[in-house]
mmCIF file of C-alpha atoms in Angstrom:
data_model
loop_
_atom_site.group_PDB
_atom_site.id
_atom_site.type_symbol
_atom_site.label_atom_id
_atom_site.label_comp_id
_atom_site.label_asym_id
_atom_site.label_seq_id
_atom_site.Cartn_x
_atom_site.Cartn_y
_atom_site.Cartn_z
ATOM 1 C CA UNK A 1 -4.334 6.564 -41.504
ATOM 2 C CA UNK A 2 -3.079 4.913 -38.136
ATOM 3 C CA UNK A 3 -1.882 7.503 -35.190
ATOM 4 C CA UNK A 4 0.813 5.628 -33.737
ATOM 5 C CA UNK A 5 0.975 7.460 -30.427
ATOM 6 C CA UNK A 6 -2.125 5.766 -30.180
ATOM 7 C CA UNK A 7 -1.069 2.321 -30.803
ATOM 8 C CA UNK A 8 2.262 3.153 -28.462
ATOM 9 C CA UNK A 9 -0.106 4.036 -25.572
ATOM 10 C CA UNK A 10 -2.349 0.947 -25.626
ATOM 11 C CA UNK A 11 0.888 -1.055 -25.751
ATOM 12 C CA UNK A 12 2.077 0.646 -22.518
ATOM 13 C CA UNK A 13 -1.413 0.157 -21.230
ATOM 14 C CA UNK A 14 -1.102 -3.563 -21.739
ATOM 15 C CA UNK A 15 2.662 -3.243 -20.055
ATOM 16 C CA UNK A 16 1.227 -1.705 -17.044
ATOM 17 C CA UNK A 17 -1.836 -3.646 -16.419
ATOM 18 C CA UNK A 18 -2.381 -6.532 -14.514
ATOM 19 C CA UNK A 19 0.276 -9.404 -14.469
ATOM 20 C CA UNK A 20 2.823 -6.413 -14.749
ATOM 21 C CA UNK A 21 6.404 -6.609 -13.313
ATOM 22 C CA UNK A 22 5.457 -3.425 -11.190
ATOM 23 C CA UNK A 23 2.745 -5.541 -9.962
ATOM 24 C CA UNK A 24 4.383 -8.727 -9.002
ATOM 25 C CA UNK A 25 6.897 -6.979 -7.391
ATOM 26 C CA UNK A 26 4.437 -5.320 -5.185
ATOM 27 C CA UNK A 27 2.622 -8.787 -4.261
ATOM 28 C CA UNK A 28 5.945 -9.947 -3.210
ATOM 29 C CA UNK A 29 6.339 -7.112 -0.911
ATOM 30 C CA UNK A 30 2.664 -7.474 0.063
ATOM 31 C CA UNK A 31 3.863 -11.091 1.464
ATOM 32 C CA UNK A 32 6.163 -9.723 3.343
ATOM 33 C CA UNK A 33 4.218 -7.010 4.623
ATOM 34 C CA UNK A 34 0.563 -6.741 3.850
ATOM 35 C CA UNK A 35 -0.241 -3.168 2.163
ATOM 36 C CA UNK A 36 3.684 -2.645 1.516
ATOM 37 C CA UNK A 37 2.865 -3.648 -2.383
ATOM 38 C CA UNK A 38 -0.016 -0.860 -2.772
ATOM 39 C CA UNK A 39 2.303 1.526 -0.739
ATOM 40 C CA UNK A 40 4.959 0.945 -3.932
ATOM 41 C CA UNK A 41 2.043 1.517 -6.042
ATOM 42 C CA UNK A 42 1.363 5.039 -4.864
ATOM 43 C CA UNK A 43 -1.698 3.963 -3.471
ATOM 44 C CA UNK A 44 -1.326 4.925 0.770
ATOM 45 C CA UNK A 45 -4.600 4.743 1.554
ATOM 46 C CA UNK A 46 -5.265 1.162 0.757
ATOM 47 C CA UNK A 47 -1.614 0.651 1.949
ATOM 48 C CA UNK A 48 -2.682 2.410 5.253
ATOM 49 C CA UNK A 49 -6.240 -0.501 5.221
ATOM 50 C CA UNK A 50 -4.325 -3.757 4.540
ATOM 51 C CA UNK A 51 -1.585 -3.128 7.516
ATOM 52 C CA UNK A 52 -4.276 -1.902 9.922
ATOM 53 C CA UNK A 53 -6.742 -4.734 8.574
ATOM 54 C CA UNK A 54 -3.481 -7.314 8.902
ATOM 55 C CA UNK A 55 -2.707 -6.267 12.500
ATOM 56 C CA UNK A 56 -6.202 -7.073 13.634
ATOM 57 C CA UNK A 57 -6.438 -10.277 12.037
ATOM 58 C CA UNK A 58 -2.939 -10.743 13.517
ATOM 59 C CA UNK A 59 -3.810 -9.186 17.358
ATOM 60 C CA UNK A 60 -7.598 -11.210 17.428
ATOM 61 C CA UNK A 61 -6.720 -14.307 16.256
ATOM 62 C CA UNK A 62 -3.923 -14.669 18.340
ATOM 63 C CA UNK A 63 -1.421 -14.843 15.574
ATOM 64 C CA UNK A 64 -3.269 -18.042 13.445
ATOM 65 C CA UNK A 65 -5.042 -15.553 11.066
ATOM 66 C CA UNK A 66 -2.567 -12.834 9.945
ATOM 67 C CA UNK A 67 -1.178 -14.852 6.736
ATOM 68 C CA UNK A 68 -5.017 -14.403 5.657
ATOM 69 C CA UNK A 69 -4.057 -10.794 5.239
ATOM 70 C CA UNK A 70 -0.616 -11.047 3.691
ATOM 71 C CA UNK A 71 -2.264 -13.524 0.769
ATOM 72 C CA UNK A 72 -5.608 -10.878 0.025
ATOM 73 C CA UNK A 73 -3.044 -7.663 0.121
ATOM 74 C CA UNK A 74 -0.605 -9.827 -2.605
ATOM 75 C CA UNK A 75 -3.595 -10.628 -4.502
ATOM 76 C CA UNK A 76 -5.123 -7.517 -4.644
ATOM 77 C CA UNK A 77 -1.476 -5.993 -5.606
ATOM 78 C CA UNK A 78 -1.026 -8.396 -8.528
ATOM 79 C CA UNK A 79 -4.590 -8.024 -9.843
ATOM 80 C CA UNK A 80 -4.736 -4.104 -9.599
ATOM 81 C CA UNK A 81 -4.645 -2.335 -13.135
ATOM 82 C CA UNK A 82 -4.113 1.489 -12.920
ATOM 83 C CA UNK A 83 -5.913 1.869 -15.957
ATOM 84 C CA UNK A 84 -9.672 0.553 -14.664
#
């Protein structure tokens, strides 16, 4: 006998995961502004990381190094799977 709430929750497991909608939503606000894409996951404190990490790289490179920040926070937004 197959449980079907089962087979309904993998399905939204696979929905949520990586490559998501959620998720590439929140890389394209992580381009914009690095940790903005975890901050629309719920996730502040590596929200709070990427901005402070991307206004260093920003402030000590003298403004040639921040978009090093704005790719790694997108990636890391797109890749991210709730469910790990």
């Amino acid at each position: 006998m197959h449980d079907s709430s089962t087979h309904t929750r993998r399905a939204e497991a696979q929905v949520a995961g990586k490559g998501s909608t959620a998720n590439v939503i929140a890389a394209i606000c992580s381009l914009i502004a690095p940790g903005l894409g975890q901050l629309t996951q719920g996730r502040l404190g590596k929200a709070l990381w990427h901005f402070v990490l991307a206004i260093a790289f920003w402030a000590l490179s003298f403004g040639t190094l921040g978009w090093v920040m704005h790719l790694w926070s997108a990636f890391e937004a797109a890749t991210w799977d709730p469910y790990k």
